[in-house]
Amino acid sequence: MKSVLLTGATGFLGLRLENYLKSNHFNVTSLSRSSKSNVVCDISKFKPIFIKGFDTVIHAAGKAHSIPKNEIEEQEFYNVNVKGTDNLLRGLEKASLPKEFVFISSVSVYGLVSGKLVNEEAPLLAKDPYGLSKIAAEQLVLDWCSQNKVICTILRLPLLVGKKAPGNLGAMVKAINRGYYFNIAGGVAKKSMVIAKDVAKFTAVVAPFGGVYNLTDGVHPSFKSLSAVIATSKNKKQPLSIPFILVKILGFVGDFLGNKAPINTLKIKKITSNLTFDDSKARNLFKFKPESVLDYFKKNEI
């Protein structure tokens, strides 16, 4: 039975990784700050201590993408995503080294507001604290795996989809439920996303081989199609659209108000621009066949 160390085991993706691995007969040791895990450690502050080695390490722990309100919150991205990764690697050096290491990264490393089918060869241009922390953590992992002859896999993920998803998707579902969600300028902008359970399946397949991969559902739904499917599944009215000129005015007001404003020109640009990523590498090499996010919402409770 293959032994796996899974960090971030109590997180949204971590829970799905753990369930998938255990159901497929992997021997999983979980690590997180929660007492529910096998190894309890805040790796942003301490090096974990392991009494045994592992065949595979899946590093899914990290501070999720959010907009920091101050320097303390900005520093937290470094502490969790970079220092935490470094502490994990140093802890693994004290035990027998794994054969494989999988790092859960993000498409945020590309630093793009818009783009079409961006592939893994694109430059890493992120300037925000989250994106920079993920770039730094990727490099730590790549260097460490190279030095220790460990097979290295990096998965760059877009918006994750699943039941009770956090972040922007969770906010959209909540807003549709309460009847105050509106598409902007028709909601025609397309975004890449992927179902968490498909990431879990692919992780187990790719770990013995290594490489850097974007993962998406391949459909890249628009806000309009996504909100329509969610509204239908919740028996809610179809969301209306706010004219672009009105939102643009609100953006200018937000620019004037600063960080306190819920919307500004940059946020509007992100919402109204297409940003999709190419996952043909995963599809061609490993026959990655994820479920469409829209089909998933039609068949599952959100």
PDB file of C-alpha atoms in Angstrom:
ATOM      1  CA  MET A   1       0.000   0.000   0.000  1.00  0.00           C
ATOM      2  CA  LYS A   2       1.487   3.324  -1.087  1.00  0.00           C
ATOM      3  CA  SER A   3       2.068   5.747   1.797  1.00  0.00           C
ATOM      4  CA  VAL A   4       1.086   9.389   1.274  1.00  0.00           C
ATOM      5  CA  LEU A   5       1.628  12.490   3.399  1.00  0.00           C
ATOM      6  CA  LEU A   6      -1.110  15.018   2.691  1.00  0.00           C
ATOM      7  CA  THR A   7      -0.787  18.566   4.005  1.00  0.00           C
ATOM      8  CA  GLY A   8      -3.777  20.882   4.238  1.00  0.00           C
ATOM      9  CA  ALA A   9      -5.928  17.810   4.757  1.00  0.00           C
ATOM     10  CA  THR A  10      -8.811  19.742   6.325  1.00  0.00           C
ATOM     11  CA  GLY A  11      -9.072  22.293   3.509  1.00  0.00           C
ATOM     12  CA  PHE A  12     -11.567  22.285   0.639  1.00  0.00           C
ATOM     13  CA  LEU A  13      -9.259  20.435  -1.766  1.00  0.00           C
ATOM     14  CA  GLY A  14      -7.465  18.530   0.991  1.00  0.00           C
ATOM     15  CA  LEU A  15     -10.651  16.826   2.162  1.00  0.00           C
ATOM     16  CA  ARG A  16     -11.389  15.631  -1.355  1.00  0.00           C
ATOM     17  CA  LEU A  17      -7.832  14.451  -1.873  1.00  0.00           C
ATOM     18  CA  GLU A  18      -7.934  12.484   1.370  1.00  0.00           C
ATOM     19  CA  ASN A  19     -11.294  10.882   0.555  1.00  0.00           C
ATOM     20  CA  TYR A  20     -10.158   9.877  -2.930  1.00  0.00           C
ATOM     21  CA  LEU A  21      -6.812   8.481  -1.794  1.00  0.00           C
ATOM     22  CA  LYS A  22      -8.283   6.455   1.052  1.00  0.00           C
ATOM     23  CA  SER A  23     -11.051   5.065  -1.133  1.00  0.00           C
ATOM     24  CA  ASN A  24      -8.374   3.908  -3.572  1.00  0.00           C
ATOM     25  CA  HIS A  25      -6.332   2.120  -0.912  1.00  0.00           C
ATOM     26  CA  PHE A  26      -3.564   4.625  -0.282  1.00  0.00           C
ATOM     27  CA  ASN A  27      -2.203   4.772   3.257  1.00  0.00           C
ATOM     28  CA  VAL A  28      -2.758   8.465   4.045  1.00  0.00           C
ATOM     29  CA  THR A  29      -1.129  10.447   6.845  1.00  0.00           C
ATOM     30  CA  SER A  30      -2.745  13.859   7.183  1.00  0.00           C
ATOM     31  CA  LEU A  31      -0.999  17.022   8.358  1.00  0.00           C
ATOM     32  CA  SER A  32      -2.699  20.279   9.326  1.00  0.00           C
ATOM     33  CA  ARG A  33      -3.232  22.600  12.264  1.00  0.00           C
ATOM     34  CA  SER A  34      -6.391  20.692  13.168  1.00  0.00           C
ATOM     35  CA  SER A  35      -6.476  18.078  15.922  1.00  0.00           C
ATOM     36  CA  LYS A  36      -8.359  15.880  13.440  1.00  0.00           C
ATOM     37  CA  SER A  37      -5.119  15.262  11.517  1.00  0.00           C
ATOM     38  CA  ASN A  38      -2.548  12.544  12.194  1.00  0.00           C
ATOM     39  CA  VAL A  39       0.244  15.115  12.413  1.00  0.00           C
ATOM     40  CA  VAL A  40      -0.734  18.413  14.039  1.00  0.00           C
ATOM     41  CA  CYS A  41       1.628  21.221  13.111  1.00  0.00           C
ATOM     42  CA  ASP A  42       1.468  24.841  12.001  1.00  0.00           C
ATOM     43  CA  ILE A  43       4.156  24.612   9.342  1.00  0.00           C
ATOM     44  CA  SER A  44       4.137  28.386   8.880  1.00  0.00           C
ATOM     45  CA  LYS A  45       5.881  28.515  12.262  1.00  0.00           C
ATOM     46  CA  PHE A  46       7.449  25.107  12.915  1.00  0.00           C
ATOM     47  CA  LYS A  47       9.209  22.262  11.146  1.00  0.00           C
ATOM     48  CA  PRO A  48       7.069  19.125  11.383  1.00  0.00           C
ATOM     49  CA  ILE A  49       8.549  16.001  12.959  1.00  0.00           C
ATOM     50  CA  PHE A  50       7.925  12.702  11.200  1.00  0.00           C
ATOM     51  CA  ILE A  51       8.576   9.286  12.719  1.00  0.00           C
ATOM     52  CA  LYS A  52       8.442   7.581   9.327  1.00  0.00           C
ATOM     53  CA  GLY A  53       9.015   8.325   5.673  1.00  0.00           C
ATOM     54  CA  PHE A  54       6.493   8.459   2.828  1.00  0.00           C
ATOM     55  CA  ASP A  55       6.367   7.330  -0.776  1.00  0.00           C
ATOM     56  CA  THR A  56       4.513  10.472  -1.857  1.00  0.00           C
ATOM     57  CA  VAL A  57       3.973  13.936  -0.412  1.00  0.00           C
ATOM     58  CA  ILE A  58       1.042  16.046  -1.591  1.00  0.00           C
ATOM     59  CA  HIS A  59       1.447  19.602  -0.355  1.00  0.00           C
ATOM     60  CA  ALA A  60      -2.022  21.168  -0.501  1.00  0.00           C
ATOM     61  CA  ALA A  61      -1.676  23.438   2.538  1.00  0.00           C
ATOM     62  CA  GLY A  62      -1.569  27.148   1.873  1.00  0.00           C
ATOM     63  CA  LYS A  63      -3.200  30.508   2.362  1.00  0.00           C
ATOM     64  CA  ALA A  64      -5.844  30.927  -0.309  1.00  0.00           C
ATOM     65  CA  HIS A  65      -6.088  33.832  -2.723  1.00  0.00           C
ATOM     66  CA  SER A  66      -7.594  36.927  -1.136  1.00  0.00           C
ATOM     67  CA  ILE A  67      -6.947  40.649  -1.207  1.00  0.00           C
ATOM     68  CA  PRO A  68      -4.802  41.646   1.794  1.00  0.00           C
ATOM     69  CA  LYS A  69      -6.032  44.662   3.735  1.00  0.00           C
ATOM     70  CA  ASN A  70      -2.703  45.519   5.342  1.00  0.00           C
ATOM     71  CA  GLU A  71       0.982  44.577   5.521  1.00  0.00           C
ATOM     72  CA  ILE A  72       0.330  41.945   8.178  1.00  0.00           C
ATOM     73  CA  GLU A  73      -2.034  40.084   5.858  1.00  0.00           C
ATOM     74  CA  GLU A  74       0.457  40.438   2.998  1.00  0.00           C
ATOM     75  CA  GLN A  75       3.167  38.897   5.175  1.00  0.00           C
ATOM     76  CA  GLU A  76       0.844  36.006   5.987  1.00  0.00           C
ATOM     77  CA  PHE A  77       1.010  34.826   2.367  1.00  0.00           C
ATOM     78  CA  TYR A  78       4.787  34.544   2.702  1.00  0.00           C
ATOM     79  CA  ASN A  79       4.605  32.891   6.126  1.00  0.00           C
ATOM     80  CA  VAL A  80       2.123  30.217   5.081  1.00  0.00           C
ATOM     81  CA  ASN A  81       2.927  29.599   1.431  1.00  0.00           C
ATOM     82  CA  VAL A  82       6.695  30.090   1.373  1.00  0.00           C
ATOM     83  CA  LYS A  83       7.964  29.606   4.921  1.00  0.00           C
ATOM     84  CA  GLY A  84       5.444  26.805   5.430  1.00  0.00           C
ATOM     85  CA  THR A  85       6.717  25.007   2.338  1.00  0.00           C
ATOM     86  CA  ASP A  86      10.327  25.452   3.453  1.00  0.00           C
ATOM     87  CA  ASN A  87       9.551  24.081   6.925  1.00  0.00           C
ATOM     88  CA  LEU A  88       7.821  21.067   5.393  1.00  0.00           C
ATOM     89  CA  LEU A  89      10.811  20.316   3.170  1.00  0.00           C
ATOM     90  CA  ARG A  90      13.251  20.635   6.090  1.00  0.00           C
ATOM     91  CA  GLY A  91      11.075  18.309   8.146  1.00  0.00           C
ATOM     92  CA  LEU A  92      11.051  15.724   5.374  1.00  0.00           C
ATOM     93  CA  GLU A  93      14.852  15.806   5.276  1.00  0.00           C
ATOM     94  CA  LYS A  94      14.916  14.452   8.831  1.00  0.00           C
ATOM     95  CA  ALA A  95      12.929  11.385   7.759  1.00  0.00           C
ATOM     96  CA  SER A  96      13.612   9.233   4.723  1.00  0.00           C
ATOM     97  CA  LEU A  97      13.016  11.268   1.569  1.00  0.00           C
ATOM     98  CA  PRO A  98       9.857  10.648  -0.481  1.00  0.00           C
ATOM     99  CA  LYS A  99       9.995   9.331  -4.021  1.00  0.00           C
ATOM    100  CA  GLU A 100       7.428  11.857  -5.246  1.00  0.00           C
ATOM    101  CA  PHE A 101       6.367  15.380  -4.294  1.00  0.00           C
ATOM    102  CA  VAL A 102       3.222  17.096  -5.576  1.00  0.00           C
ATOM    103  CA  PHE A 103       2.782  20.819  -4.977  1.00  0.00           C
ATOM    104  CA  ILE A 104      -0.643  22.392  -5.346  1.00  0.00           C
ATOM    105  CA  SER A 105      -0.058  25.782  -6.939  1.00  0.00           C
ATOM    106  CA  SER A 106      -2.290  28.269  -8.749  1.00  0.00           C
ATOM    107  CA  VAL A 107      -2.758  29.885 -12.151  1.00  0.00           C
ATOM    108  CA  SER A 108      -2.284  33.145 -10.233  1.00  0.00           C
ATOM    109  CA  VAL A 109       1.462  32.694 -10.772  1.00  0.00           C
ATOM    110  CA  TYR A 110       0.977  33.886 -14.355  1.00  0.00           C
ATOM    111  CA  GLY A 111      -0.177  37.266 -13.049  1.00  0.00           C
ATOM    112  CA  LEU A 112      -2.712  37.768 -15.830  1.00  0.00           C
ATOM    113  CA  VAL A 113      -5.986  39.677 -15.860  1.00  0.00           C
ATOM    114  CA  SER A 114      -6.900  38.455 -19.338  1.00  0.00           C
ATOM    115  CA  GLY A 115      -5.673  35.796 -21.733  1.00  0.00           C
ATOM    116  CA  LYS A 116      -6.764  32.880 -23.878  1.00  0.00           C
ATOM    117  CA  LEU A 117      -5.636  29.292 -23.310  1.00  0.00           C
ATOM    118  CA  VAL A 118      -2.461  30.254 -21.459  1.00  0.00           C
ATOM    119  CA  ASN A 119      -0.137  27.237 -21.261  1.00  0.00           C
ATOM    120  CA  GLU A 120       2.510  26.137 -18.782  1.00  0.00           C
ATOM    121  CA  GLU A 121       5.331  27.784 -20.748  1.00  0.00           C
ATOM    122  CA  ALA A 122       3.944  31.280 -20.143  1.00  0.00           C
ATOM    123  CA  PRO A 123       6.143  33.524 -17.953  1.00  0.00           C
ATOM    124  CA  LEU A 124       5.318  33.877 -14.269  1.00  0.00           C
ATOM    125  CA  LEU A 125       4.448  37.562 -14.000  1.00  0.00           C
ATOM    126  CA  ALA A 126       2.485  37.781 -10.743  1.00  0.00           C
ATOM    127  CA  LYS A 127       3.067  40.941  -8.708  1.00  0.00           C
ATOM    128  CA  ASP A 128       0.476  40.482  -5.952  1.00  0.00           C
ATOM    129  CA  PRO A 129       1.433  38.915  -2.571  1.00  0.00           C
ATOM    130  CA  TYR A 130      -0.460  35.684  -3.221  1.00  0.00           C
ATOM    131  CA  GLY A 131       0.921  35.108  -6.711  1.00  0.00           C
ATOM    132  CA  LEU A 132       4.456  35.980  -5.615  1.00  0.00           C
ATOM    133  CA  SER A 133       4.232  33.567  -2.684  1.00  0.00           C
ATOM    134  CA  LYS A 134       3.154  30.755  -4.984  1.00  0.00           C
ATOM    135  CA  ILE A 135       6.004  31.489  -7.416  1.00  0.00           C
ATOM    136  CA  ALA A 136       8.516  31.422  -4.547  1.00  0.00           C
ATOM    137  CA  ALA A 137       7.066  28.186  -3.172  1.00  0.00           C
ATOM    138  CA  GLU A 138       7.165  26.542  -6.604  1.00  0.00           C
ATOM    139  CA  GLN A 139      10.853  27.407  -6.924  1.00  0.00           C
ATOM    140  CA  LEU A 140      11.611  26.049  -3.452  1.00  0.00           C
ATOM    141  CA  VAL A 141       9.963  22.752  -4.351  1.00  0.00           C
ATOM    142  CA  LEU A 142      11.635  22.515  -7.762  1.00  0.00           C
ATOM    143  CA  ASP A 143      15.101  23.172  -6.318  1.00  0.00           C
ATOM    144  CA  TRP A 144      14.627  20.789  -3.391  1.00  0.00           C
ATOM    145  CA  CYS A 145      13.318  17.959  -5.559  1.00  0.00           C
ATOM    146  CA  SER A 146      16.179  18.438  -8.016  1.00  0.00           C
ATOM    147  CA  GLN A 147      18.794  18.372  -5.251  1.00  0.00           C
ATOM    148  CA  ASN A 148      17.284  15.294  -3.611  1.00  0.00           C
ATOM    149  CA  LYS A 149      16.312  13.399  -6.779  1.00  0.00           C
ATOM    150  CA  VAL A 150      12.617  13.446  -5.910  1.00  0.00           C
ATOM    151  CA  ILE A 151      10.026  13.323  -8.716  1.00  0.00           C
ATOM    152  CA  CYS A 152       8.374  16.741  -8.747  1.00  0.00           C
ATOM    153  CA  THR A 153       4.858  17.641  -9.871  1.00  0.00           C
ATOM    154  CA  ILE A 154       3.333  21.127  -9.807  1.00  0.00           C
ATOM    155  CA  LEU A 155      -0.389  21.562 -10.421  1.00  0.00           C
ATOM    156  CA  ARG A 156      -1.511  25.083 -11.312  1.00  0.00           C
ATOM    157  CA  LEU A 157      -5.193  25.288 -10.528  1.00  0.00           C
ATOM    158  CA  PRO A 158      -7.872  27.849 -11.431  1.00  0.00           C
ATOM    159  CA  LEU A 159     -11.127  28.318  -9.492  1.00  0.00           C
ATOM    160  CA  LEU A 160     -12.021  25.084  -7.689  1.00  0.00           C
ATOM    161  CA  VAL A 161     -15.556  23.719  -7.907  1.00  0.00           C
ATOM    162  CA  GLY A 162     -17.407  21.416  -5.548  1.00  0.00           C
ATOM    163  CA  LYS A 163     -20.084  21.285  -2.884  1.00  0.00           C
ATOM    164  CA  LYS A 164     -19.849  24.297  -0.564  1.00  0.00           C
ATOM    165  CA  ALA A 165     -16.918  25.728  -2.505  1.00  0.00           C
ATOM    166  CA  PRO A 166     -15.217  28.702  -0.844  1.00  0.00           C
ATOM    167  CA  GLY A 167     -14.118  31.988  -2.375  1.00  0.00           C
ATOM    168  CA  ASN A 168     -15.694  33.674  -5.392  1.00  0.00           C
ATOM    169  CA  LEU A 169     -17.785  30.675  -6.413  1.00  0.00           C
ATOM    170  CA  GLY A 170     -19.231  30.307  -2.936  1.00  0.00           C
ATOM    171  CA  ALA A 171     -20.028  34.020  -2.928  1.00  0.00           C
ATOM    172  CA  MET A 172     -21.787  33.688  -6.304  1.00  0.00           C
ATOM    173  CA  VAL A 173     -23.933  30.777  -5.090  1.00  0.00           C
ATOM    174  CA  LYS A 174     -24.843  32.682  -1.926  1.00  0.00           C
ATOM    175  CA  ALA A 175     -25.763  35.814  -3.892  1.00  0.00           C
ATOM    176  CA  ILE A 176     -27.931  33.846  -6.339  1.00  0.00           C
ATOM    177  CA  ASN A 177     -29.664  32.124  -3.429  1.00  0.00           C
ATOM    178  CA  ARG A 178     -30.487  35.493  -1.876  1.00  0.00           C
ATOM    179  CA  GLY A 179     -31.476  37.102  -5.158  1.00  0.00           C
ATOM    180  CA  TYR A 180     -28.858  39.819  -5.350  1.00  0.00           C
ATOM    181  CA  TYR A 181     -26.446  38.430  -7.957  1.00  0.00           C
ATOM    182  CA  PHE A 182     -26.093  40.384 -11.208  1.00  0.00           C
ATOM    183  CA  ASN A 183     -23.976  39.632 -14.237  1.00  0.00           C
ATOM    184  CA  ILE A 184     -21.837  42.506 -15.482  1.00  0.00           C
ATOM    185  CA  ALA A 185     -22.067  43.542 -19.131  1.00  0.00           C
ATOM    186  CA  GLY A 186     -23.989  40.388 -20.009  1.00  0.00           C
ATOM    187  CA  GLY A 187     -21.651  38.064 -18.128  1.00  0.00           C
ATOM    188  CA  VAL A 188     -19.976  36.944 -21.355  1.00  0.00           C
ATOM    189  CA  ALA A 189     -16.439  36.755 -19.939  1.00  0.00           C
ATOM    190  CA  LYS A 190     -15.110  33.193 -19.795  1.00  0.00           C
ATOM    191  CA  LYS A 191     -13.035  31.836 -16.911  1.00  0.00           C
ATOM    192  CA  SER A 192     -11.230  28.548 -16.356  1.00  0.00           C
ATOM    193  CA  MET A 193     -12.286  26.363 -13.455  1.00  0.00           C
ATOM    194  CA  VAL A 194     -12.013  22.717 -12.471  1.00  0.00           C
ATOM    195  CA  ILE A 195     -13.891  20.324 -10.222  1.00  0.00           C
ATOM    196  CA  ALA A 196     -11.934  19.430  -7.070  1.00  0.00           C
ATOM    197  CA  LYS A 197     -12.618  15.702  -7.349  1.00  0.00           C
ATOM    198  CA  ASP A 198     -11.050  15.650 -10.826  1.00  0.00           C
ATOM    199  CA  VAL A 199      -7.922  17.290  -9.395  1.00  0.00           C
ATOM    200  CA  ALA A 200      -7.777  14.545  -6.762  1.00  0.00           C
ATOM    201  CA  LYS A 201      -7.965  11.805  -9.398  1.00  0.00           C
ATOM    202  CA  PHE A 202      -5.292  13.396 -11.557  1.00  0.00           C
ATOM    203  CA  THR A 203      -2.958  13.928  -8.601  1.00  0.00           C
ATOM    204  CA  ALA A 204      -2.794  10.212  -7.920  1.00  0.00           C
ATOM    205  CA  VAL A 205      -2.142   9.459 -11.606  1.00  0.00           C
ATOM    206  CA  VAL A 206       0.552  12.065 -12.274  1.00  0.00           C
ATOM    207  CA  ALA A 207       2.628  11.816  -9.061  1.00  0.00           C
ATOM    208  CA  PRO A 208       4.962   9.021 -10.293  1.00  0.00           C
ATOM    209  CA  PHE A 209       5.815  10.964 -13.457  1.00  0.00           C
ATOM    210  CA  GLY A 210       6.251  14.632 -12.514  1.00  0.00           C
ATOM    211  CA  GLY A 211       5.907  17.843 -14.492  1.00  0.00           C
ATOM    212  CA  VAL A 212       4.025  21.141 -14.422  1.00  0.00           C
ATOM    213  CA  TYR A 213       0.361  21.127 -15.414  1.00  0.00           C
ATOM    214  CA  ASN A 214      -2.604  23.467 -15.707  1.00  0.00           C
ATOM    215  CA  LEU A 215      -5.910  21.748 -14.951  1.00  0.00           C
ATOM    216  CA  THR A 216      -9.334  22.981 -16.136  1.00  0.00           C
ATOM    217  CA  ASP A 217     -12.686  21.512 -17.104  1.00  0.00           C
ATOM    218  CA  GLY A 218     -11.924  22.348 -20.751  1.00  0.00           C
ATOM    219  CA  VAL A 219     -15.186  24.278 -21.172  1.00  0.00           C
ATOM    220  CA  HIS A 220     -14.246  27.560 -19.477  1.00  0.00           C
ATOM    221  CA  PRO A 221     -17.840  28.683 -18.817  1.00  0.00           C
ATOM    222  CA  SER A 222     -18.964  32.285 -18.957  1.00  0.00           C
ATOM    223  CA  PHE A 223     -20.424  34.012 -15.914  1.00  0.00           C
ATOM    224  CA  LYS A 224     -23.778  34.058 -17.717  1.00  0.00           C
ATOM    225  CA  SER A 225     -23.877  30.304 -18.351  1.00  0.00           C
ATOM    226  CA  LEU A 226     -22.522  29.502 -14.898  1.00  0.00           C
ATOM    227  CA  SER A 227     -24.985  31.721 -13.042  1.00  0.00           C
ATOM    228  CA  ALA A 228     -27.861  30.413 -15.186  1.00  0.00           C
ATOM    229  CA  VAL A 229     -27.126  26.792 -14.296  1.00  0.00           C
ATOM    230  CA  ILE A 230     -26.725  27.608 -10.604  1.00  0.00           C
ATOM    231  CA  ALA A 231     -29.970  29.606 -10.550  1.00  0.00           C
ATOM    232  CA  THR A 232     -31.835  26.743 -12.232  1.00  0.00           C
ATOM    233  CA  SER A 233     -30.442  24.192  -9.777  1.00  0.00           C
ATOM    234  CA  LYS A 234     -31.571  26.401  -6.882  1.00  0.00           C
ATOM    235  CA  ASN A 235     -34.991  27.154  -8.425  1.00  0.00           C
ATOM    236  CA  LYS A 236     -34.150  30.850  -8.468  1.00  0.00           C
ATOM    237  CA  LYS A 237     -34.847  33.533 -11.044  1.00  0.00           C
ATOM    238  CA  GLN A 238     -32.252  33.964 -13.768  1.00  0.00           C
ATOM    239  CA  PRO A 239     -29.778  36.742 -12.837  1.00  0.00           C
ATOM    240  CA  LEU A 240     -30.148  40.093 -14.547  1.00  0.00           C
ATOM    241  CA  SER A 241     -27.264  42.019 -16.106  1.00  0.00           C
ATOM    242  CA  ILE A 242     -25.885  45.423 -15.123  1.00  0.00           C
ATOM    243  CA  PRO A 243     -24.921  47.631 -18.095  1.00  0.00           C
ATOM    244  CA  PHE A 244     -21.182  48.083 -18.463  1.00  0.00           C
ATOM    245  CA  ILE A 245     -21.358  51.895 -18.396  1.00  0.00           C
ATOM    246  CA  LEU A 246     -22.997  51.831 -14.949  1.00  0.00           C
ATOM    247  CA  VAL A 247     -20.419  49.418 -13.566  1.00  0.00           C
ATOM    248  CA  LYS A 248     -17.646  51.524 -15.054  1.00  0.00           C
ATOM    249  CA  ILE A 249     -18.916  54.554 -13.125  1.00  0.00           C
ATOM    250  CA  LEU A 250     -19.030  52.488  -9.931  1.00  0.00           C
ATOM    251  CA  GLY A 251     -15.452  51.429 -10.630  1.00  0.00           C
ATOM    252  CA  PHE A 252     -14.283  55.033 -10.818  1.00  0.00           C
ATOM    253  CA  VAL A 253     -16.024  55.744  -7.521  1.00  0.00           C
ATOM    254  CA  GLY A 254     -14.296  52.722  -6.015  1.00  0.00           C
ATOM    255  CA  ASP A 255     -10.922  53.958  -7.243  1.00  0.00           C
ATOM    256  CA  PHE A 256     -11.560  57.232  -5.405  1.00  0.00           C
ATOM    257  CA  LEU A 257     -12.652  55.525  -2.159  1.00  0.00           C
ATOM    258  CA  GLY A 258      -9.674  53.137  -2.086  1.00  0.00           C
ATOM    259  CA  ASN A 259      -9.488  49.800  -0.222  1.00  0.00           C
ATOM    260  CA  LYS A 260     -12.847  50.285   1.478  1.00  0.00           C
ATOM    261  CA  ALA A 261     -14.734  50.029  -1.814  1.00  0.00           C
ATOM    262  CA  PRO A 262     -16.135  46.604  -2.816  1.00  0.00           C
ATOM    263  CA  ILE A 263     -15.392  47.282  -6.481  1.00  0.00           C
ATOM    264  CA  ASN A 264     -12.906  49.304  -8.514  1.00  0.00           C
ATOM    265  CA  THR A 265     -11.643  49.593 -12.090  1.00  0.00           C
ATOM    266  CA  LEU A 266      -9.211  46.674 -11.770  1.00  0.00           C
ATOM    267  CA  LYS A 267     -11.858  44.342 -10.350  1.00  0.00           C
ATOM    268  CA  ILE A 268     -14.207  45.282 -13.169  1.00  0.00           C
ATOM    269  CA  LYS A 269     -11.517  44.544 -15.736  1.00  0.00           C
ATOM    270  CA  LYS A 270     -10.956  41.113 -14.173  1.00  0.00           C
ATOM    271  CA  ILE A 271     -14.672  40.333 -14.163  1.00  0.00           C
ATOM    272  CA  THR A 272     -15.271  41.429 -17.756  1.00  0.00           C
ATOM    273  CA  SER A 273     -12.135  39.918 -19.343  1.00  0.00           C
ATOM    274  CA  ASN A 274     -11.694  36.378 -20.627  1.00  0.00           C
ATOM    275  CA  LEU A 275      -9.023  34.426 -18.756  1.00  0.00           C
ATOM    276  CA  THR A 276      -8.620  30.793 -19.744  1.00  0.00           C
ATOM    277  CA  PHE A 277      -5.819  28.266 -19.410  1.00  0.00           C
ATOM    278  CA  ASP A 278      -4.651  25.421 -21.615  1.00  0.00           C
ATOM    279  CA  ASP A 279      -4.611  21.952 -20.028  1.00  0.00           C
ATOM    280  CA  SER A 280      -3.833  19.998 -23.212  1.00  0.00           C
ATOM    281  CA  LYS A 281      -0.566  18.794 -21.683  1.00  0.00           C
ATOM    282  CA  ALA A 282      -2.448  16.849 -18.996  1.00  0.00           C
ATOM    283  CA  ARG A 283      -5.000  15.630 -21.523  1.00  0.00           C
ATOM    284  CA  ASN A 284      -2.438  14.446 -24.072  1.00  0.00           C
ATOM    285  CA  LEU A 285       0.009  12.808 -21.667  1.00  0.00           C
ATOM    286  CA  PHE A 286      -2.411  11.286 -19.160  1.00  0.00           C
ATOM    287  CA  LYS A 287      -5.810  11.328 -20.897  1.00  0.00           C
ATOM    288  CA  PHE A 288      -7.140  13.775 -18.342  1.00  0.00           C
ATOM    289  CA  LYS A 289     -10.915  13.854 -18.936  1.00  0.00           C
ATOM    290  CA  PRO A 290     -12.543  16.088 -16.349  1.00  0.00           C
ATOM    291  CA  GLU A 291     -16.251  16.672 -16.027  1.00  0.00           C
ATOM    292  CA  SER A 292     -17.710  19.911 -17.303  1.00  0.00           C
ATOM    293  CA  VAL A 293     -18.433  22.325 -14.461  1.00  0.00           C
ATOM    294  CA  LEU A 294     -21.823  23.108 -16.012  1.00  0.00           C
ATOM    295  CA  ASP A 295     -22.737  19.410 -16.145  1.00  0.00           C
ATOM    296  CA  TYR A 296     -21.571  19.016 -12.563  1.00  0.00           C
ATOM    297  CA  PHE A 297     -23.899  21.789 -11.361  1.00  0.00           C
ATOM    298  CA  LYS A 298     -26.829  20.234 -13.220  1.00  0.00           C
ATOM    299  CA  LYS A 299     -26.368  16.917 -11.387  1.00  0.00           C
ATOM    300  CA  ASN A 300     -25.053  17.821  -7.947  1.00  0.00           C
ATOM    301  CA  GLU A 301     -26.045  19.804  -4.898  1.00  0.00           C
ATOM    302  CA  ILE A 302     -23.976  22.956  -4.732  1.00  0.00           C
TER     303      ILE A 302
END
